[in-house]
PDB file of C-alpha atoms in Angstrom:
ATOM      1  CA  UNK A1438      -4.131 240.595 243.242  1.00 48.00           C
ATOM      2  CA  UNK A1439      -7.199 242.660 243.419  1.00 51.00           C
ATOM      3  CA  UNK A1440      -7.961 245.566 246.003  1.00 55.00           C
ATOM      4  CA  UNK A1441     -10.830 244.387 248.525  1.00 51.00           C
ATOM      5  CA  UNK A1442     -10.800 247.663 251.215  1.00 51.00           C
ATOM      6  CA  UNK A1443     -14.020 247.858 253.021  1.00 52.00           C
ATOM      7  CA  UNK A1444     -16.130 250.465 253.932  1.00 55.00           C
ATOM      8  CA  UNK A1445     -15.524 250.381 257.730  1.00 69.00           C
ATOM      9  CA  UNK A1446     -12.034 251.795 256.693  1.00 81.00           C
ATOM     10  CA  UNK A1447     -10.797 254.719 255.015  1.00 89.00           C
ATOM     11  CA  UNK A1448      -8.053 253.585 252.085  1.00 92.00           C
ATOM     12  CA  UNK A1449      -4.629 253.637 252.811  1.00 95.00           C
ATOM     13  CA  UNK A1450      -2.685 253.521 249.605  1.00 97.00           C
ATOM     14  CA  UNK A1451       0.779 253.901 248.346  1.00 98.00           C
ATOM     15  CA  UNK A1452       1.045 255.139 244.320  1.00 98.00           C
ATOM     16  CA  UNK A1453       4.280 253.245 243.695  1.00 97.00           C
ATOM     17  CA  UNK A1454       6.796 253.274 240.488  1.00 94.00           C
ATOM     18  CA  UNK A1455      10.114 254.938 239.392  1.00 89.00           C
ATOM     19  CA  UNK A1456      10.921 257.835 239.637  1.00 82.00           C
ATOM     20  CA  UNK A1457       9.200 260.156 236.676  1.00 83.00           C
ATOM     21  CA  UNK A1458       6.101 257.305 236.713  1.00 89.00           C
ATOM     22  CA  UNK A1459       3.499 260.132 237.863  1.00 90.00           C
ATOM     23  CA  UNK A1460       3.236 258.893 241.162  1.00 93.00           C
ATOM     24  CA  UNK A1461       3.427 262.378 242.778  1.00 93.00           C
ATOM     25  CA  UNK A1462       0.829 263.878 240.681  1.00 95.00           C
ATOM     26  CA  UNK A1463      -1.564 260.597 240.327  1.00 97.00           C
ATOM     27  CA  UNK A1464      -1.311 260.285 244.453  1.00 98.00           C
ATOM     28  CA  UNK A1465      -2.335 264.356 244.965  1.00 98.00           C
ATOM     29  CA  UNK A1466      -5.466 263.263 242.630  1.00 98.00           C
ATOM     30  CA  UNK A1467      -5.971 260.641 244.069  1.00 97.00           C
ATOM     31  CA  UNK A1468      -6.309 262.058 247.148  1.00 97.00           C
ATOM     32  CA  UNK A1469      -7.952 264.512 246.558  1.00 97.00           C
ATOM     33  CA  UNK A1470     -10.745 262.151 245.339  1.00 96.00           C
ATOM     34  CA  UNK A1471     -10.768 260.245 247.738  1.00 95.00           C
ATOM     35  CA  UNK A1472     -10.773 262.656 250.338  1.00 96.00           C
ATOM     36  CA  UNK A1473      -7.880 261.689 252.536  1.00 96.00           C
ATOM     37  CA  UNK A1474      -4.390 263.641 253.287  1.00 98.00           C
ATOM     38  CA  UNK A1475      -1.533 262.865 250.681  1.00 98.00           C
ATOM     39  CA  UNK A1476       2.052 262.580 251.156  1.00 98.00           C
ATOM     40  CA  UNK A1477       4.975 262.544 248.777  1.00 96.00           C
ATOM     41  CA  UNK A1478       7.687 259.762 250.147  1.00 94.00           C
ATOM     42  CA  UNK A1479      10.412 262.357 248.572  1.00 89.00           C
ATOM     43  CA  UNK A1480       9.625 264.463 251.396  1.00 94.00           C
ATOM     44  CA  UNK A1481      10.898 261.731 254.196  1.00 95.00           C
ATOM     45  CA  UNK A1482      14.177 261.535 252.592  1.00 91.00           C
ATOM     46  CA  UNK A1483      16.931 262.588 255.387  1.00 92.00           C
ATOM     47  CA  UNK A1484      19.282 264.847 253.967  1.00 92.00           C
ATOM     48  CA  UNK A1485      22.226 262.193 253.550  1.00 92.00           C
ATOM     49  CA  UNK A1486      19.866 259.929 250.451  1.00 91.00           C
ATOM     50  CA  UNK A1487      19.366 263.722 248.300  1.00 88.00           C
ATOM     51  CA  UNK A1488      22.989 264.327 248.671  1.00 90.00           C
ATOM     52  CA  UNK A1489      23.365 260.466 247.686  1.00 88.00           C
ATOM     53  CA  UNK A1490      20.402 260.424 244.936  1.00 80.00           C
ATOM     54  CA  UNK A1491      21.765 264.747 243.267  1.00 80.00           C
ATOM     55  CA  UNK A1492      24.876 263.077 243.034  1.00 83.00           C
ATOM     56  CA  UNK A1493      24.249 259.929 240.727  1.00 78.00           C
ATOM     57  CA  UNK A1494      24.427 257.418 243.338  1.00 83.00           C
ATOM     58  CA  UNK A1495      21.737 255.207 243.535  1.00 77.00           C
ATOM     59  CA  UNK A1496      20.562 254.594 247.066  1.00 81.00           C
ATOM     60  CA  UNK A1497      21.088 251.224 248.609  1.00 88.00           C
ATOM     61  CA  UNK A1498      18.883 249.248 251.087  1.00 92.00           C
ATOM     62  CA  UNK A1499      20.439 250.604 254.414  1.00 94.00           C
ATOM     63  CA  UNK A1500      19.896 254.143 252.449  1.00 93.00           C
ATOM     64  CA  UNK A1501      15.800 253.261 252.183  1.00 91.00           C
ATOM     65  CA  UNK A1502      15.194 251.290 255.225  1.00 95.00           C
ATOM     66  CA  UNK A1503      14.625 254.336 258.216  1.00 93.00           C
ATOM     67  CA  UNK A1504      13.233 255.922 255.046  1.00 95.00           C
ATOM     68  CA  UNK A1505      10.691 253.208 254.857  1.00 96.00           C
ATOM     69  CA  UNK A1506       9.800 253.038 258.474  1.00 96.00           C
ATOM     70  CA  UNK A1507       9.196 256.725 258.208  1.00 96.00           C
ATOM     71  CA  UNK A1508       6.540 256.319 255.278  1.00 97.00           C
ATOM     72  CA  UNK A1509       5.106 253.314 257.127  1.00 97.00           C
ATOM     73  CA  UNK A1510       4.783 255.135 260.443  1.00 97.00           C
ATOM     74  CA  UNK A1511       2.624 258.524 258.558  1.00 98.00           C
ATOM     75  CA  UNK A1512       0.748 255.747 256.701  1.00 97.00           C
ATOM     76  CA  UNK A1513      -0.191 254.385 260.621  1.00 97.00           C
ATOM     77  CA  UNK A1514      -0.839 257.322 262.092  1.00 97.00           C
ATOM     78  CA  UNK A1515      -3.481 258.311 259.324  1.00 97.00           C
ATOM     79  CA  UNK A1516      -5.276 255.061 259.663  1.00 94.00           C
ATOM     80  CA  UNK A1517      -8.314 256.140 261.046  1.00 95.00           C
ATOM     81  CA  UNK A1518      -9.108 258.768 258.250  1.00 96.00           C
ATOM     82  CA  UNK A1519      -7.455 257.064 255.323  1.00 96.00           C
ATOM     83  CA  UNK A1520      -4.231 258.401 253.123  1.00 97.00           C
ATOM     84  CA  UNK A1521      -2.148 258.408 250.206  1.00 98.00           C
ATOM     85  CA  UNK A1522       1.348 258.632 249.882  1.00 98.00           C
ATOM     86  CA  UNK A1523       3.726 258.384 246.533  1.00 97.00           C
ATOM     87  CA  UNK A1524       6.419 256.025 246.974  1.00 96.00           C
ATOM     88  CA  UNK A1525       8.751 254.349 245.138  1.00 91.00           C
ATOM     89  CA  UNK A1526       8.307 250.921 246.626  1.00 95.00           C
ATOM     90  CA  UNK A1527      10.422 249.155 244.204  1.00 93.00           C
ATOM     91  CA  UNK A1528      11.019 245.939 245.710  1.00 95.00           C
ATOM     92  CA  UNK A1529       8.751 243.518 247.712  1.00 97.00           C
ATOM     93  CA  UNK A1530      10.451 243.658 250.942  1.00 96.00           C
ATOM     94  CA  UNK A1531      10.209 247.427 250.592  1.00 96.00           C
ATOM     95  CA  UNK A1532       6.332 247.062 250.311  1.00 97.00           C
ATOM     96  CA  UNK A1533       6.399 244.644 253.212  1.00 97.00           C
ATOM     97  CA  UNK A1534       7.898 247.036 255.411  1.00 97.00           C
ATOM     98  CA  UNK A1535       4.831 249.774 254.592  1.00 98.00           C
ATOM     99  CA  UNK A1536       2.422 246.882 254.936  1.00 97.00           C
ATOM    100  CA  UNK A1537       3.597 245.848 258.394  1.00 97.00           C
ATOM    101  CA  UNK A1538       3.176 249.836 259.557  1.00 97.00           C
ATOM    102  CA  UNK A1539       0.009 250.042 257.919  1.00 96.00           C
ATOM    103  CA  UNK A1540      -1.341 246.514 257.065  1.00 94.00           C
ATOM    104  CA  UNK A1541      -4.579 246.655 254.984  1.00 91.00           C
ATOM    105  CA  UNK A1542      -3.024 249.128 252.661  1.00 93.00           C
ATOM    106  CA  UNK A1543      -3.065 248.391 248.813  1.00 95.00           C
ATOM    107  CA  UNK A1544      -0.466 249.743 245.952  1.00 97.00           C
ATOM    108  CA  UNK A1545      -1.201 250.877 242.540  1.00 97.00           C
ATOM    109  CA  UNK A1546       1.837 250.220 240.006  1.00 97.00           C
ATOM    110  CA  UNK A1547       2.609 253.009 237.437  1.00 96.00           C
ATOM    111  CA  UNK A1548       4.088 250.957 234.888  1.00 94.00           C
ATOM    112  CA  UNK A1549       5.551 252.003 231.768  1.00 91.00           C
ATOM    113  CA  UNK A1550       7.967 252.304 228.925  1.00 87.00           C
ATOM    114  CA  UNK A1551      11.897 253.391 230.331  1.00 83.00           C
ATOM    115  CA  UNK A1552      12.364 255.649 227.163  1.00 81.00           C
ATOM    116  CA  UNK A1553       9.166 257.916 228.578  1.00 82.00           C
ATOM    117  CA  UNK A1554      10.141 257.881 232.312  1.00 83.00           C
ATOM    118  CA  UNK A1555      13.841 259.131 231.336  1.00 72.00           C
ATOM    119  CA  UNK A1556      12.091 261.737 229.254  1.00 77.00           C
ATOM    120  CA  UNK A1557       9.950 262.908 232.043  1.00 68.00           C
ATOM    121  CA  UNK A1558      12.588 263.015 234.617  1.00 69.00           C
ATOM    122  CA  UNK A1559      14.732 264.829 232.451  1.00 67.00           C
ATOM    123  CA  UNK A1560      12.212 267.371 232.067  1.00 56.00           C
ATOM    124  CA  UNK A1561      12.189 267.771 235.699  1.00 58.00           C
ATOM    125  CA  UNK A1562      14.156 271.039 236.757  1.00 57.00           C
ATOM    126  CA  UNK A1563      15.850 271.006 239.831  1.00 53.00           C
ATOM    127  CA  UNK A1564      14.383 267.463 241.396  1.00 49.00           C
ATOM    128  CA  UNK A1565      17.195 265.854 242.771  1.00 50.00           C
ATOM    129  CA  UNK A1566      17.037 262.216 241.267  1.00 53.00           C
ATOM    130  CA  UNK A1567      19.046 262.518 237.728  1.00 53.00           C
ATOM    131  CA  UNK A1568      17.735 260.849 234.639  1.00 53.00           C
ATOM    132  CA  UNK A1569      21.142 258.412 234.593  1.00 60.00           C
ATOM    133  CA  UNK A1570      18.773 256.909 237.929  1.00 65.00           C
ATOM    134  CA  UNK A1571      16.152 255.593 235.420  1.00 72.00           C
ATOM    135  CA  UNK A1572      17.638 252.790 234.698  1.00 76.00           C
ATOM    136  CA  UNK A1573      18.933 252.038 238.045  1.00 76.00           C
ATOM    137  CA  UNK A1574      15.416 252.022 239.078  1.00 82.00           C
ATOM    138  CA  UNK A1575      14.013 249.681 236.706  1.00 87.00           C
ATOM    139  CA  UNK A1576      16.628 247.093 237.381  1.00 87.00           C
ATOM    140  CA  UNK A1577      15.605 247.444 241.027  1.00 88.00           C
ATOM    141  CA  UNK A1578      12.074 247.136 240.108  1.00 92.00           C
ATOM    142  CA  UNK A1579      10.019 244.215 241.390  1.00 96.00           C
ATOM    143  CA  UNK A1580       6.518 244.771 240.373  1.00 95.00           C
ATOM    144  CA  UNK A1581       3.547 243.708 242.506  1.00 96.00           C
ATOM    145  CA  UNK A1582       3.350 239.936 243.339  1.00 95.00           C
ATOM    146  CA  UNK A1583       1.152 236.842 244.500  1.00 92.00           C
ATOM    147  CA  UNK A1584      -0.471 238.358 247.566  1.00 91.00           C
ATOM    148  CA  UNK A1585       0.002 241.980 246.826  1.00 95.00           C
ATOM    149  CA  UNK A1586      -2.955 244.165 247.084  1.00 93.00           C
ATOM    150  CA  UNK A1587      -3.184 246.250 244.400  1.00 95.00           C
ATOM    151  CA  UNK A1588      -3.770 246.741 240.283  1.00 95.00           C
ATOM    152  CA  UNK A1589      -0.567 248.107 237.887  1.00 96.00           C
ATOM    153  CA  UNK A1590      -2.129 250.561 235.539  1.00 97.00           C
ATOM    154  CA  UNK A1591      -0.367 252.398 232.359  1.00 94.00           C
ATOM    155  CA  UNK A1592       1.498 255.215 233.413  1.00 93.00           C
ATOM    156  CA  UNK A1593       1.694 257.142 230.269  1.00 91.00           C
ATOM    157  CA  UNK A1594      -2.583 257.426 230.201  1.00 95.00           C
ATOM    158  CA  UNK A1595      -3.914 260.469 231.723  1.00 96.00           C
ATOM    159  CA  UNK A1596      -4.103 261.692 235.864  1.00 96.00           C
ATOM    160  CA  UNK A1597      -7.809 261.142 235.620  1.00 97.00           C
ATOM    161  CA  UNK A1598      -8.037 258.236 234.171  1.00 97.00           C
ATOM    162  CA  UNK A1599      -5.895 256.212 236.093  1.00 97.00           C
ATOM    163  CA  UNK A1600      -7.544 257.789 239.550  1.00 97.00           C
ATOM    164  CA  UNK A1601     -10.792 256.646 237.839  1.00 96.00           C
ATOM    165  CA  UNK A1602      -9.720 253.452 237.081  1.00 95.00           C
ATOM    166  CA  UNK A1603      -8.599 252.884 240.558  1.00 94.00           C
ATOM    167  CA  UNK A1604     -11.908 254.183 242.057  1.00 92.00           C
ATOM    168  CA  UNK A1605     -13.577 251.687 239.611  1.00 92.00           C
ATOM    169  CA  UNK A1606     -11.786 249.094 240.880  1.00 90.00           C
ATOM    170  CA  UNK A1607     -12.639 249.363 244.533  1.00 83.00           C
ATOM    171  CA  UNK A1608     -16.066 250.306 244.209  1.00 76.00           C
ATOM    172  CA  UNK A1609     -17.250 247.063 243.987  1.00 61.00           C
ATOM    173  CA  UNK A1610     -15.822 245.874 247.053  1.00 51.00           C
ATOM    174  CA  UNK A1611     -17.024 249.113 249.162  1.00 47.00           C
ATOM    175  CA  UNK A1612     -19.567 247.372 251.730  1.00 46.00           C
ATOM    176  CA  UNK A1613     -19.311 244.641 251.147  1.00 46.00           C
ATOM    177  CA  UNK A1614     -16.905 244.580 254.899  1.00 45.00           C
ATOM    178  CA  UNK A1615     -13.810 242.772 252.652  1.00 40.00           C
TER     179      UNK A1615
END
């Protein structure tokens, strides 16, 4: 579904994929152009999911819920001014929970190839999520749907690009109070 944020608010977006997608790196940019703070959703991971996640064990729904909430809860509190934040978000109800916090926010899909995410997560020294996740993650995976805000762009082309190409595709909408 196509992004429609208006000028009378600042964005709130979530940079979403698997792990190894870019999302950390495309959100900073991102934010940086757009102006607003940035958060990594790696950083609101309670102690117990890294234990979980540097062990092999993929995290389960009760794992990512008060995870969630967290996310959702910065994303509300920077309403006002606008934010970014890199987060998994790899199935639906997951995205619902951010959208209740923060309602009018809209998600942009790094979407690529498994063979080049387990390539860059393995290249990854001391991160905590294992490339034997990868494909734990893609099963998981439930990419945007009907009613989703938000565009799915090609992971693997560069940082600048894709912020460009997400800038391109909300400038049109930018006054016109969507």
């Amino acid at each position: 579904m196509p992004i429609h944020p208006s000028h009378d608010h600042p964005p709130i977006v979530t940079v979403m994929g698997v792990s190894g997608s870019g999302k950390t790196t495309v959100g900073a940019a991102l934010a940086q152009r757009l102006r607003v703070p940035f958060a990594d959703a790696d950083d609101f991971h309670p102690p117990e999911n890294v234990a979980k996640m540097s062990a092999g064990t993929p995290l389960d729904d009760l794992d990512r819920l008060p995870w969630l909430h967290t996310i959702g809860s910065w994303q509300a509190e920077h309403a006002a001014v606008g934010a970014v934040v890199s987060c998994s978000a790899l199935k639906r109800w997951y995205r619902d929970v951010l959208r209740e916090a923060a309602p009018r926010q809209t998600f942009v899909h790094l979407d690529g190839h498994p063979d080049v995410v387990a390539r860059r997560v393995a290249g990854r020294p001391g991160h905590f999520m294992p490339a034997s996740l990868v494909e734990s993650q893609f099963a998981t995976l439930e990419p945007l749907g009907d009613g989703e805000h938000g565009l799915t762009l090609d992971l693997d082309l560069p940082v600048d690009e894709l912020v460009s190409r997400y800038v391109a595709a909300i400038t049109p909408h930018i006054g016109q109070g969507a």
